[in-house]
mmCIF file of C-alpha atoms in Angstrom:
data_model
loop_
_atom_site.group_PDB
_atom_site.id
_atom_site.type_symbol
_atom_site.label_atom_id
_atom_site.label_comp_id
_atom_site.label_asym_id
_atom_site.label_seq_id
_atom_site.Cartn_x
_atom_site.Cartn_y
_atom_site.Cartn_z
ATOM 1 C CA UNK A 1 -15.961 -1.931 -15.085
ATOM 2 C CA UNK A 2 -16.439 -0.425 -18.549
ATOM 3 C CA UNK A 3 -17.881 2.760 -17.046
ATOM 4 C CA UNK A 4 -14.967 3.091 -14.647
ATOM 5 C CA UNK A 5 -12.402 2.691 -17.439
ATOM 6 C CA UNK A 6 -14.312 5.213 -19.548
ATOM 7 C CA UNK A 7 -14.394 7.733 -16.693
ATOM 8 C CA UNK A 8 -10.685 7.313 -15.956
ATOM 9 C CA UNK A 9 -9.844 7.695 -19.653
ATOM 10 C CA UNK A 10 -12.055 10.778 -20.029
ATOM 11 C CA UNK A 11 -10.376 12.419 -17.050
ATOM 12 C CA UNK A 12 -6.855 11.452 -18.122
ATOM 13 C CA UNK A 13 -7.292 12.763 -21.666
ATOM 14 C CA UNK A 14 -7.757 16.254 -20.208
ATOM 15 C CA UNK A 15 -3.999 16.395 -19.608
ATOM 16 C CA UNK A 16 -2.926 16.061 -23.286
ATOM 17 C CA UNK A 17 -5.782 18.360 -24.304
ATOM 18 C CA UNK A 18 -4.360 21.025 -21.989
ATOM 19 C CA UNK A 19 -0.868 20.368 -23.326
ATOM 20 C CA UNK A 20 -2.251 20.865 -26.824
ATOM 21 C CA UNK A 21 -3.045 24.457 -25.853
ATOM 22 C CA UNK A 22 0.609 25.122 -24.996
ATOM 23 C CA UNK A 23 1.445 26.230 -28.556
ATOM 24 C CA UNK A 24 -1.392 28.747 -28.567
ATOM 25 C CA UNK A 25 -0.480 30.169 -25.149
ATOM 26 C CA UNK A 26 3.245 30.290 -25.953
ATOM 27 C CA UNK A 27 2.836 32.171 -29.220
ATOM 28 C CA UNK A 28 0.178 34.585 -27.970
ATOM 29 C CA UNK A 29 1.074 35.275 -24.329
ATOM 30 C CA UNK A 30 4.745 34.517 -23.594
ATOM 31 C CA UNK A 31 7.929 36.461 -24.430
ATOM 32 C CA UNK A 32 9.327 35.428 -27.827
ATOM 33 C CA UNK A 33 12.279 33.075 -28.197
ATOM 34 C CA UNK A 34 12.290 31.849 -24.585
ATOM 35 C CA UNK A 35 11.379 28.130 -24.803
ATOM 36 C CA UNK A 36 13.581 26.987 -21.920
ATOM 37 C CA UNK A 37 12.278 29.797 -19.722
ATOM 38 C CA UNK A 38 8.751 28.671 -20.529
ATOM 39 C CA UNK A 39 9.660 25.088 -19.596
ATOM 40 C CA UNK A 40 11.303 26.107 -16.307
ATOM 41 C CA UNK A 41 8.431 28.383 -15.273
ATOM 42 C CA UNK A 42 5.970 25.704 -16.303
ATOM 43 C CA UNK A 43 7.498 23.094 -13.976
ATOM 44 C CA UNK A 44 9.251 24.734 -11.017
ATOM 45 C CA UNK A 45 6.634 27.027 -9.374
ATOM 46 C CA UNK A 46 3.867 24.430 -9.393
ATOM 47 C CA UNK A 47 6.253 21.758 -8.134
ATOM 48 C CA UNK A 48 7.398 23.908 -5.220
ATOM 49 C CA UNK A 49 3.818 24.828 -4.323
ATOM 50 C CA UNK A 50 2.695 21.188 -4.199
ATOM 51 C CA UNK A 51 5.805 20.072 -2.303
ATOM 52 C CA UNK A 52 5.388 22.766 0.356
ATOM 53 C CA UNK A 53 1.659 22.062 0.659
ATOM 54 C CA UNK A 54 2.303 18.335 1.139
ATOM 55 C CA UNK A 55 4.931 18.927 3.858
ATOM 56 C CA UNK A 56 6.709 15.721 2.889
ATOM 57 C CA UNK A 57 10.017 14.906 1.270
ATOM 58 C CA UNK A 58 11.098 11.653 -0.344
ATOM 59 C CA UNK A 59 12.607 9.047 1.944
ATOM 60 C CA UNK A 60 15.290 6.435 1.294
ATOM 61 C CA UNK A 61 15.528 5.135 -2.246
ATOM 62 C CA UNK A 62 12.697 7.430 -3.342
ATOM 63 C CA UNK A 63 15.183 10.304 -3.575
ATOM 64 C CA UNK A 64 16.910 8.867 -6.619
ATOM 65 C CA UNK A 65 13.632 7.538 -8.025
ATOM 66 C CA UNK A 66 12.096 11.008 -7.937
ATOM 67 C CA UNK A 67 15.193 12.445 -9.642
ATOM 68 C CA UNK A 68 14.882 9.832 -12.381
ATOM 69 C CA UNK A 69 11.144 10.374 -12.846
ATOM 70 C CA UNK A 70 11.504 14.153 -12.718
ATOM 71 C CA UNK A 71 14.186 14.039 -15.393
ATOM 72 C CA UNK A 72 12.305 11.640 -17.675
ATOM 73 C CA UNK A 73 8.810 13.120 -17.327
ATOM 74 C CA UNK A 74 9.767 16.792 -17.009
ATOM 75 C CA UNK A 75 13.359 18.018 -17.210
ATOM 76 C CA UNK A 76 15.139 16.120 -19.984
ATOM 77 C CA UNK A 77 11.883 15.609 -21.871
ATOM 78 C CA UNK A 78 11.170 19.353 -22.029
ATOM 79 C CA UNK A 79 14.718 20.128 -23.153
ATOM 80 C CA UNK A 80 14.689 17.566 -25.990
ATOM 81 C CA UNK A 81 11.194 18.674 -26.970
ATOM 82 C CA UNK A 82 12.333 22.257 -27.489
ATOM 83 C CA UNK A 83 15.498 21.194 -29.340
ATOM 84 C CA UNK A 84 13.328 19.211 -31.749
ATOM 85 C CA UNK A 85 10.982 22.194 -32.125
ATOM 86 C CA UNK A 86 13.913 24.451 -33.059
ATOM 87 C CA UNK A 87 15.334 22.060 -35.712
ATOM 88 C CA UNK A 88 12.121 20.659 -37.195
ATOM 89 C CA UNK A 89 8.851 22.103 -38.446
ATOM 90 C CA UNK A 90 6.120 21.767 -35.882
ATOM 91 C CA UNK A 91 4.327 19.023 -37.795
ATOM 92 C CA UNK A 92 7.426 16.890 -38.182
ATOM 93 C CA UNK A 93 8.311 17.300 -34.505
ATOM 94 C CA UNK A 94 4.811 16.198 -33.492
ATOM 95 C CA UNK A 95 4.991 13.224 -35.859
ATOM 96 C CA UNK A 96 8.350 12.091 -34.454
ATOM 97 C CA UNK A 97 7.001 12.395 -30.923
ATOM 98 C CA UNK A 98 3.914 10.366 -31.809
ATOM 99 C CA UNK A 99 5.972 7.157 -31.892
ATOM 100 C CA UNK A 100 6.029 7.288 -28.092
ATOM 101 C CA UNK A 101 3.337 4.555 -27.694
ATOM 102 C CA UNK A 102 5.577 2.135 -29.577
ATOM 103 C CA UNK A 103 8.315 2.619 -26.989
ATOM 104 C CA UNK A 104 5.733 2.264 -24.196
ATOM 105 C CA UNK A 105 4.581 -1.011 -25.733
ATOM 106 C CA UNK A 106 8.128 -2.409 -25.825
ATOM 107 C CA UNK A 107 9.136 -1.155 -22.367
ATOM 108 C CA UNK A 108 5.925 -2.499 -20.828
ATOM 109 C CA UNK A 109 6.724 -5.933 -22.218
ATOM 110 C CA UNK A 110 10.225 -5.764 -20.671
ATOM 111 C CA UNK A 111 9.504 -4.185 -17.271
ATOM 112 C CA UNK A 112 5.814 -4.884 -16.619
ATOM 113 C CA UNK A 113 5.758 -8.316 -18.295
ATOM 114 C CA UNK A 114 2.689 -7.423 -20.346
ATOM 115 C CA UNK A 115 1.920 -9.304 -23.529
ATOM 116 C CA UNK A 116 1.929 -7.469 -26.870
ATOM 117 C CA UNK A 117 -1.469 -7.866 -28.528
ATOM 118 C CA UNK A 118 -2.600 -7.249 -32.054
ATOM 119 C CA UNK A 119 -4.990 -4.419 -31.203
ATOM 120 C CA UNK A 120 -2.158 -2.555 -29.456
ATOM 121 C CA UNK A 121 -0.004 -2.610 -32.580
ATOM 122 C CA UNK A 122 -2.910 -1.489 -34.751
ATOM 123 C CA UNK A 123 -3.765 1.337 -32.333
ATOM 124 C CA UNK A 124 -0.158 2.600 -32.415
ATOM 125 C CA UNK A 125 -0.028 2.509 -36.223
ATOM 126 C CA UNK A 126 -3.442 4.118 -36.614
ATOM 127 C CA UNK A 127 -2.675 6.888 -34.126
ATOM 128 C CA UNK A 128 0.709 7.708 -35.640
ATOM 129 C CA UNK A 129 -0.805 7.825 -39.134
ATOM 130 C CA UNK A 130 -3.535 10.107 -37.855
ATOM 131 C CA UNK A 131 -1.019 12.509 -36.295
ATOM 132 C CA UNK A 132 0.898 12.547 -39.576
ATOM 133 C CA UNK A 133 -2.232 13.547 -41.492
ATOM 134 C CA UNK A 134 -3.021 16.195 -38.878
ATOM 135 C CA UNK A 135 0.281 18.033 -38.771
ATOM 136 C CA UNK A 136 2.341 17.323 -41.874
ATOM 137 C CA UNK A 137 2.391 19.959 -44.577
ATOM 138 C CA UNK A 138 4.247 20.690 -47.821
ATOM 139 C CA UNK A 139 6.970 22.542 -45.910
ATOM 140 C CA UNK A 140 7.903 19.462 -43.920
ATOM 141 C CA UNK A 141 11.620 18.787 -43.799
ATOM 142 C CA UNK A 142 14.036 16.603 -41.862
ATOM 143 C CA UNK A 143 17.040 17.515 -39.750
ATOM 144 C CA UNK A 144 19.273 14.931 -38.089
ATOM 145 C CA UNK A 145 19.610 16.765 -34.789
ATOM 146 C CA UNK A 146 15.910 17.468 -34.642
ATOM 147 C CA UNK A 147 14.910 13.895 -35.421
ATOM 148 C CA UNK A 148 17.321 12.488 -32.825
ATOM 149 C CA UNK A 149 16.057 14.963 -30.221
ATOM 150 C CA UNK A 150 12.430 14.123 -31.042
ATOM 151 C CA UNK A 151 13.043 10.407 -30.730
ATOM 152 C CA UNK A 152 14.967 10.997 -27.478
ATOM 153 C CA UNK A 153 12.034 12.960 -26.081
ATOM 154 C CA UNK A 154 9.638 10.155 -27.014
ATOM 155 C CA UNK A 155 11.884 7.613 -25.279
ATOM 156 C CA UNK A 156 12.096 9.824 -22.164
ATOM 157 C CA UNK A 157 8.331 10.222 -21.892
ATOM 158 C CA UNK A 158 7.704 6.538 -22.556
ATOM 159 C CA UNK A 159 10.256 5.522 -19.924
ATOM 160 C CA UNK A 160 8.714 7.919 -17.434
ATOM 161 C CA UNK A 161 5.239 6.449 -17.983
ATOM 162 C CA UNK A 162 6.387 2.844 -17.609
ATOM 163 C CA UNK A 163 8.607 3.501 -14.575
ATOM 164 C CA UNK A 164 5.857 5.501 -12.878
ATOM 165 C CA UNK A 165 3.552 2.529 -13.455
ATOM 166 C CA UNK A 166 6.219 0.073 -12.270
ATOM 167 C CA UNK A 167 7.291 1.896 -9.096
ATOM 168 C CA UNK A 168 3.937 3.337 -8.111
ATOM 169 C CA UNK A 169 3.751 5.876 -5.298
ATOM 170 C CA UNK A 170 5.478 5.788 -1.908
ATOM 171 C CA UNK A 171 3.191 4.532 0.879
ATOM 172 C CA UNK A 172 1.328 7.342 2.592
ATOM 173 C CA UNK A 173 2.183 9.957 -0.058
ATOM 174 C CA UNK A 174 -0.685 11.720 -1.804
ATOM 175 C CA UNK A 175 -0.998 12.139 -5.548
ATOM 176 C CA UNK A 176 -0.493 15.911 -5.483
ATOM 177 C CA UNK A 177 2.645 15.618 -3.357
ATOM 178 C CA UNK A 178 4.014 12.935 -5.673
ATOM 179 C CA UNK A 179 3.312 15.207 -8.654
ATOM 180 C CA UNK A 180 4.973 18.146 -6.916
ATOM 181 C CA UNK A 181 8.176 16.186 -6.286
ATOM 182 C CA UNK A 182 8.552 15.362 -9.969
ATOM 183 C CA UNK A 183 7.741 18.881 -11.162
ATOM 184 C CA UNK A 184 10.196 20.396 -8.682
ATOM 185 C CA UNK A 185 12.960 17.942 -9.625
ATOM 186 C CA UNK A 186 12.423 18.550 -13.343
ATOM 187 C CA UNK A 187 12.246 22.315 -12.888
ATOM 188 C CA UNK A 188 15.487 22.383 -10.900
ATOM 189 C CA UNK A 189 17.187 20.509 -13.750
ATOM 190 C CA UNK A 190 15.963 23.020 -16.351
ATOM 191 C CA UNK A 191 16.582 26.224 -14.363
ATOM 192 C CA UNK A 192 20.418 26.296 -14.613
ATOM 193 C CA UNK A 193 20.295 25.531 -18.349
ATOM 194 C CA UNK A 194 17.771 28.329 -18.793
ATOM 195 C CA UNK A 195 19.867 30.913 -16.969
ATOM 196 C CA UNK A 196 23.038 29.960 -18.850
ATOM 197 C CA UNK A 197 21.515 29.474 -22.281
ATOM 198 C CA UNK A 198 18.769 32.099 -22.504
ATOM 199 C CA UNK A 199 18.861 34.381 -19.524
ATOM 200 C CA UNK A 200 15.889 36.378 -18.321
ATOM 201 C CA UNK A 201 13.846 38.708 -20.547
ATOM 202 C CA UNK A 202 14.377 42.450 -20.195
ATOM 203 C CA UNK A 203 10.692 43.142 -19.813
ATOM 204 C CA UNK A 204 7.751 41.063 -18.550
ATOM 205 C CA UNK A 205 4.176 42.249 -19.160
ATOM 206 C CA UNK A 206 0.958 41.328 -17.412
ATOM 207 C CA UNK A 207 0.055 39.270 -20.457
ATOM 208 C CA UNK A 208 3.297 37.320 -20.039
ATOM 209 C CA UNK A 209 2.530 36.726 -16.358
ATOM 210 C CA UNK A 210 -0.948 35.442 -17.252
ATOM 211 C CA UNK A 211 0.586 33.028 -19.762
ATOM 212 C CA UNK A 212 3.186 31.808 -17.254
ATOM 213 C CA UNK A 213 0.472 31.343 -14.611
ATOM 214 C CA UNK A 214 -1.623 29.250 -17.017
ATOM 215 C CA UNK A 215 1.319 27.028 -17.975
ATOM 216 C CA UNK A 216 2.365 26.522 -14.350
ATOM 217 C CA UNK A 217 -0.985 26.055 -12.619
ATOM 218 C CA UNK A 218 -3.095 24.466 -15.368
ATOM 219 C CA UNK A 219 -0.548 23.108 -17.842
ATOM 220 C CA UNK A 220 1.678 21.521 -15.201
ATOM 221 C CA UNK A 221 0.190 21.342 -11.689
ATOM 222 C CA UNK A 222 -3.322 20.260 -12.682
ATOM 223 C CA UNK A 223 -2.498 18.437 -15.924
ATOM 224 C CA UNK A 224 0.318 16.309 -14.499
ATOM 225 C CA UNK A 225 -1.722 15.390 -11.415
ATOM 226 C CA UNK A 226 -4.460 14.093 -13.729
ATOM 227 C CA UNK A 227 -1.831 12.389 -15.917
ATOM 228 C CA UNK A 228 -0.161 10.525 -13.029
ATOM 229 C CA UNK A 229 -3.583 9.502 -11.701
ATOM 230 C CA UNK A 230 -4.332 7.971 -15.079
ATOM 231 C CA UNK A 231 -1.025 6.100 -15.072
ATOM 232 C CA UNK A 232 -1.984 4.530 -11.733
ATOM 233 C CA UNK A 233 -5.447 3.431 -12.873
ATOM 234 C CA UNK A 234 -5.004 2.562 -16.564
ATOM 235 C CA UNK A 235 -2.581 0.382 -18.529
ATOM 236 C CA UNK A 236 0.561 2.226 -19.584
ATOM 237 C CA UNK A 237 -0.144 1.891 -23.310
ATOM 238 C CA UNK A 238 -3.693 3.202 -22.921
ATOM 239 C CA UNK A 239 -2.360 6.319 -21.201
ATOM 240 C CA UNK A 240 0.273 6.784 -23.885
ATOM 241 C CA UNK A 241 -2.303 6.501 -26.685
ATOM 242 C CA UNK A 242 -4.369 9.191 -24.972
ATOM 243 C CA UNK A 243 -1.417 11.495 -25.679
ATOM 244 C CA UNK A 244 -2.538 11.574 -29.325
ATOM 245 C CA UNK A 245 -5.194 14.041 -28.169
ATOM 246 C CA UNK A 246 -2.492 16.708 -27.781
ATOM 247 C CA UNK A 247 -1.814 17.371 -31.515
ATOM 248 C CA UNK A 248 -5.528 16.965 -32.158
ATOM 249 C CA UNK A 249 -6.333 19.676 -29.615
ATOM 250 C CA UNK A 250 -3.580 21.926 -31.019
ATOM 251 C CA UNK A 251 -5.038 21.589 -34.531
ATOM 252 C CA UNK A 252 -8.577 22.380 -33.383
ATOM 253 C CA UNK A 253 -7.476 25.367 -31.272
ATOM 254 C CA UNK A 254 -5.419 26.723 -34.175
ATOM 255 C CA UNK A 255 -8.464 26.481 -36.432
ATOM 256 C CA UNK A 256 -10.743 28.188 -33.879
ATOM 257 C CA UNK A 257 -8.510 30.981 -32.560
ATOM 258 C CA UNK A 258 -5.652 31.438 -35.032
ATOM 259 C CA UNK A 259 -7.738 30.998 -38.196
ATOM 260 C CA UNK A 260 -5.540 28.211 -39.464
ATOM 261 C CA UNK A 261 -6.945 26.125 -42.295
ATOM 262 C CA UNK A 262 -8.389 22.655 -41.793
ATOM 263 C CA UNK A 263 -8.223 20.310 -44.775
ATOM 264 C CA UNK A 264 -9.958 17.038 -45.516
ATOM 265 C CA UNK A 265 -6.691 15.198 -44.879
ATOM 266 C CA UNK A 266 -6.501 16.738 -41.407
ATOM 267 C CA UNK A 267 -10.113 15.745 -40.814
ATOM 268 C CA UNK A 268 -9.290 12.146 -41.734
ATOM 269 C CA UNK A 269 -6.290 12.295 -39.395
ATOM 270 C CA UNK A 270 -8.530 13.497 -36.569
ATOM 271 C CA UNK A 271 -10.877 10.554 -37.162
ATOM 272 C CA UNK A 272 -7.911 8.142 -37.131
ATOM 273 C CA UNK A 273 -6.615 9.573 -33.837
ATOM 274 C CA UNK A 274 -10.018 9.351 -32.155
ATOM 275 C CA UNK A 275 -10.448 5.792 -33.435
ATOM 276 C CA UNK A 276 -7.077 4.748 -31.985
ATOM 277 C CA UNK A 277 -7.967 6.218 -28.585
ATOM 278 C CA UNK A 278 -11.402 4.560 -28.534
ATOM 279 C CA UNK A 279 -9.884 1.238 -29.605
ATOM 280 C CA UNK A 280 -7.490 1.368 -26.652
ATOM 281 C CA UNK A 281 -10.269 2.250 -24.223
ATOM 282 C CA UNK A 282 -12.684 -0.480 -25.369
ATOM 283 C CA UNK A 283 -9.982 -3.136 -25.457
ATOM 284 C CA UNK A 284 -8.792 -2.165 -21.977
ATOM 285 C CA UNK A 285 -12.318 -2.420 -20.579
ATOM 286 C CA UNK A 286 -12.856 -5.814 -22.246
ATOM 287 C CA UNK A 287 -9.592 -7.238 -20.926
ATOM 288 C CA UNK A 288 -10.402 -5.942 -17.435
ATOM 289 C CA UNK A 289 -13.762 -7.749 -17.508
ATOM 290 C CA UNK A 290 -12.125 -10.956 -18.694
ATOM 291 C CA UNK A 291 -9.487 -10.745 -15.949
ATOM 292 C CA UNK A 292 -12.142 -10.071 -13.328
ATOM 293 C CA UNK A 293 -14.234 -13.026 -14.487
ATOM 294 C CA UNK A 294 -11.217 -15.343 -14.450
ATOM 295 C CA UNK A 295 -10.359 -14.276 -10.906
ATOM 296 C CA UNK A 296 -13.861 -15.210 -9.669
ATOM 297 C CA UNK A 297 -15.937 -13.467 -7.014
ATOM 298 C CA UNK A 298 -14.374 -11.876 -4.018
ATOM 299 C CA UNK A 299 -14.119 -13.980 -0.835
ATOM 300 C CA UNK A 300 -16.924 -12.072 0.855
ATOM 301 C CA UNK A 301 -19.438 -12.366 -1.969
ATOM 302 C CA UNK A 302 -22.421 -14.684 -2.031
ATOM 303 C CA UNK A 303 -24.138 -16.485 -4.832
ATOM 304 C CA UNK A 304 -23.849 -19.550 -6.962
ATOM 305 C CA UNK A 305 -20.107 -19.203 -7.402
ATOM 306 C CA UNK A 306 -19.348 -20.331 -3.850
ATOM 307 C CA UNK A 307 -20.064 -19.923 -0.185
ATOM 308 C CA UNK A 308 -19.723 -16.589 1.460
ATOM 309 C CA UNK A 309 -17.035 -15.688 3.914
ATOM 310 C CA UNK A 310 -17.633 -17.197 7.331
ATOM 311 C CA UNK A 311 -19.388 -20.376 6.147
ATOM 312 C CA UNK A 312 -17.928 -23.813 6.422
ATOM 313 C CA UNK A 313 -18.320 -24.690 2.776
ATOM 314 C CA UNK A 314 -20.071 -28.016 3.707
ATOM 315 C CA UNK A 315 -23.275 -29.050 2.027
ATOM 316 C CA UNK A 316 -26.446 -28.660 4.073
ATOM 317 C CA UNK A 317 -27.193 -31.901 5.827
ATOM 318 C CA UNK A 318 -23.642 -33.230 5.504
ATOM 319 C CA UNK A 319 -21.241 -33.960 8.336
ATOM 320 C CA UNK A 320 -19.911 -30.940 10.095
ATOM 321 C CA UNK A 321 -16.638 -30.775 11.986
ATOM 322 C CA UNK A 322 -16.697 -30.136 15.679
ATOM 323 C CA UNK A 323 -17.113 -26.485 16.489
ATOM 324 C CA UNK A 324 -18.768 -25.594 13.151
ATOM 325 C CA UNK A 325 -22.127 -24.989 14.819
ATOM 326 C CA UNK A 326 -20.695 -23.106 17.752
ATOM 327 C CA UNK A 327 -19.002 -20.651 15.368
ATOM 328 C CA UNK A 328 -22.411 -19.189 14.543
ATOM 329 C CA UNK A 329 -23.891 -19.039 18.061
ATOM 330 C CA UNK A 330 -22.658 -18.987 21.692
ATOM 331 C CA UNK A 331 -21.983 -22.459 23.048
ATOM 332 C CA UNK A 332 -24.626 -22.266 25.799
ATOM 333 C CA UNK A 333 -27.414 -20.900 23.608
ATOM 334 C CA UNK A 334 -30.336 -23.060 22.465
ATOM 335 C CA UNK A 335 -29.552 -22.206 18.852
ATOM 336 C CA UNK A 336 -26.110 -23.767 19.179
ATOM 337 C CA UNK A 337 -27.480 -26.944 20.730
ATOM 338 C CA UNK A 338 -30.168 -27.270 18.101
ATOM 339 C CA UNK A 339 -27.727 -26.657 15.259
ATOM 340 C CA UNK A 340 -25.381 -29.256 16.699
ATOM 341 C CA UNK A 341 -27.989 -31.998 16.949
ATOM 342 C CA UNK A 342 -29.075 -31.358 13.365
ATOM 343 C CA UNK A 343 -25.667 -32.370 12.101
ATOM 344 C CA UNK A 344 -25.749 -35.893 13.557
ATOM 345 C CA UNK A 345 -27.434 -38.398 11.239
ATOM 346 C CA UNK A 346 -30.631 -39.856 12.748
ATOM 347 C CA UNK A 347 -30.067 -43.213 14.385
ATOM 348 C CA UNK A 348 -26.318 -43.156 13.786
ATOM 349 C CA UNK A 349 -23.473 -42.782 16.207
ATOM 350 C CA UNK A 350 -22.351 -39.330 17.078
ATOM 351 C CA UNK A 351 -19.000 -38.399 15.603
ATOM 352 C CA UNK A 352 -16.112 -37.550 17.805
ATOM 353 C CA UNK A 353 -16.461 -34.114 19.269
ATOM 354 C CA UNK A 354 -19.978 -33.582 17.878
ATOM 355 C CA UNK A 355 -22.327 -32.115 20.525
ATOM 356 C CA UNK A 356 -25.586 -33.986 21.143
ATOM 357 C CA UNK A 357 -28.994 -32.844 22.262
ATOM 358 C CA UNK A 358 -27.808 -32.633 25.842
ATOM 359 C CA UNK A 359 -25.837 -29.516 24.984
ATOM 360 C CA UNK A 360 -23.145 -28.018 22.806
ATOM 361 C CA UNK A 361 -19.490 -28.858 23.208
ATOM 362 C CA UNK A 362 -17.469 -26.503 25.317
ATOM 363 C CA UNK A 363 -15.392 -23.927 23.435
ATOM 364 C CA UNK A 364 -12.293 -25.325 25.144
ATOM 365 C CA UNK A 365 -13.234 -28.931 24.394
ATOM 366 C CA UNK A 366 -11.382 -31.100 21.947
ATOM 367 C CA UNK A 367 -11.480 -29.956 18.362
ATOM 368 C CA UNK A 368 -12.036 -32.872 16.019
ATOM 369 C CA UNK A 369 -12.878 -33.233 12.425
ATOM 370 C CA UNK A 370 -15.389 -35.644 11.005
ATOM 371 C CA UNK A 371 -13.716 -39.089 11.091
ATOM 372 C CA UNK A 372 -13.554 -41.207 8.004
ATOM 373 C CA UNK A 373 -14.789 -44.303 9.946
ATOM 374 C CA UNK A 374 -17.444 -44.414 12.678
ATOM 375 C CA UNK A 375 -16.346 -45.097 16.216
ATOM 376 C CA UNK A 376 -16.741 -48.677 17.477
ATOM 377 C CA UNK A 377 -19.802 -49.308 19.660
ATOM 378 C CA UNK A 378 -19.281 -48.737 23.373
ATOM 379 C CA UNK A 379 -18.247 -51.694 25.480
ATOM 380 C CA UNK A 380 -20.928 -53.359 27.561
ATOM 381 C CA UNK A 381 -21.048 -52.091 31.066
ATOM 382 C CA UNK A 382 -23.329 -50.945 33.786
ATOM 383 C CA UNK A 383 -25.809 -48.371 32.778
ATOM 384 C CA UNK A 384 -25.441 -44.991 34.379
ATOM 385 C CA UNK A 385 -28.170 -42.445 34.760
ATOM 386 C CA UNK A 386 -27.994 -39.456 32.471
ATOM 387 C CA UNK A 387 -26.172 -36.475 33.954
ATOM 388 C CA UNK A 388 -28.336 -33.731 35.395
ATOM 389 C CA UNK A 389 -29.292 -30.803 33.182
ATOM 390 C CA UNK A 390 -26.897 -28.482 34.982
ATOM 391 C CA UNK A 391 -23.983 -30.574 33.705
ATOM 392 C CA UNK A 392 -25.079 -30.479 30.062
ATOM 393 C CA UNK A 393 -22.248 -29.646 27.742
ATOM 394 C CA UNK A 394 -19.581 -29.984 30.426
ATOM 395 C CA UNK A 395 -18.040 -33.149 28.976
ATOM 396 C CA UNK A 396 -17.285 -34.065 25.366
ATOM 397 C CA UNK A 397 -19.950 -36.351 23.900
ATOM 398 C CA UNK A 398 -17.387 -38.795 22.487
ATOM 399 C CA UNK A 399 -16.219 -39.830 25.967
ATOM 400 C CA UNK A 400 -19.693 -40.520 27.467
ATOM 401 C CA UNK A 401 -20.966 -44.051 26.702
ATOM 402 C CA UNK A 402 -24.420 -43.240 28.086
ATOM 403 C CA UNK A 403 -24.828 -40.198 25.870
ATOM 404 C CA UNK A 404 -23.892 -42.286 22.827
ATOM 405 C CA UNK A 405 -26.487 -44.897 23.726
ATOM 406 C CA UNK A 406 -29.161 -42.202 24.047
ATOM 407 C CA UNK A 407 -28.183 -40.882 20.663
ATOM 408 C CA UNK A 408 -28.760 -44.303 19.139
ATOM 409 C CA UNK A 409 -32.207 -44.566 20.764
ATOM 410 C CA UNK A 410 -33.189 -41.185 19.344
#
């Protein structure tokens, strides 16, 4: 269980790591001053490719659900993210967005009925503090519009995570198709705003096309597919805390490729972020083991916890209901007859419906359970010879006085 949670977390964290490279790609490869164009190109092409490849469209109530998820996870979130980036320094915008796990924690308690635990609160506080140490600088300043937009973006992303967890995926729809629907819906919401607010650039170079291709295919198509897979397999808060890897990746990439400085405070922030992510992963694995242990073994398992599927659950040597022996072997087989005679106590009367040594009860014979009181002894009467061997098992043992008498003699 712990290994599975660790593997799912390691794969899911790739999405925020890729998103952390967005700043580097945007500043080095894309046309300047086109944030909404970058958002639209990032979402729409990949969404259309996945939707066409899946050859499926939403059905019924999933139309409005996909519009809601596409707006929260992609369209409105991207727009508010860029508004915050325009009005706030990059570090402040990242810090405001880092409160997203707090909203996930509260929304999960309301919609998913999950309990709020102490380690979750500490992980949120530790991660937010770490992001602050990573990105805040002396030039940090506040702007009302930027702060409101940043908080709105955090609420959008948190709501998208929780609702995606709550609604799940439509039956029979693959993960890539589900991802494509949301990307296409979000991209279609951004496209009109992009055309009206920014327009298209006068000139597009091959470097710009390479940057757009990376954002669309890797930053959206691949990253969001991994992200939504993680939402399905991990708790919502754990996925949200993995988002702290995005500013961490941006800081490391800036240090490696843009020659940006890295201070001791930023190093401490990186340690705090990693600690918060590991705390969420270890706590999730521990709670999963506890829940699995409380649920007990699966019905088909064997061992000391209980009988395996297909057994009667009766102690060996105890009374067995009629038909219990015939469930394991055909009624006319020697194994069935031998198993049936082993259930009758030596020297005691045969219970109603219990086959004797003469043969097993017919499958269509009366089905009886072990009675709480033994049957009264048969009334005195003329003795009858035992039925021939060819008639063995043709009549229920409880209705044959001679058979009962033979059972007592044995």
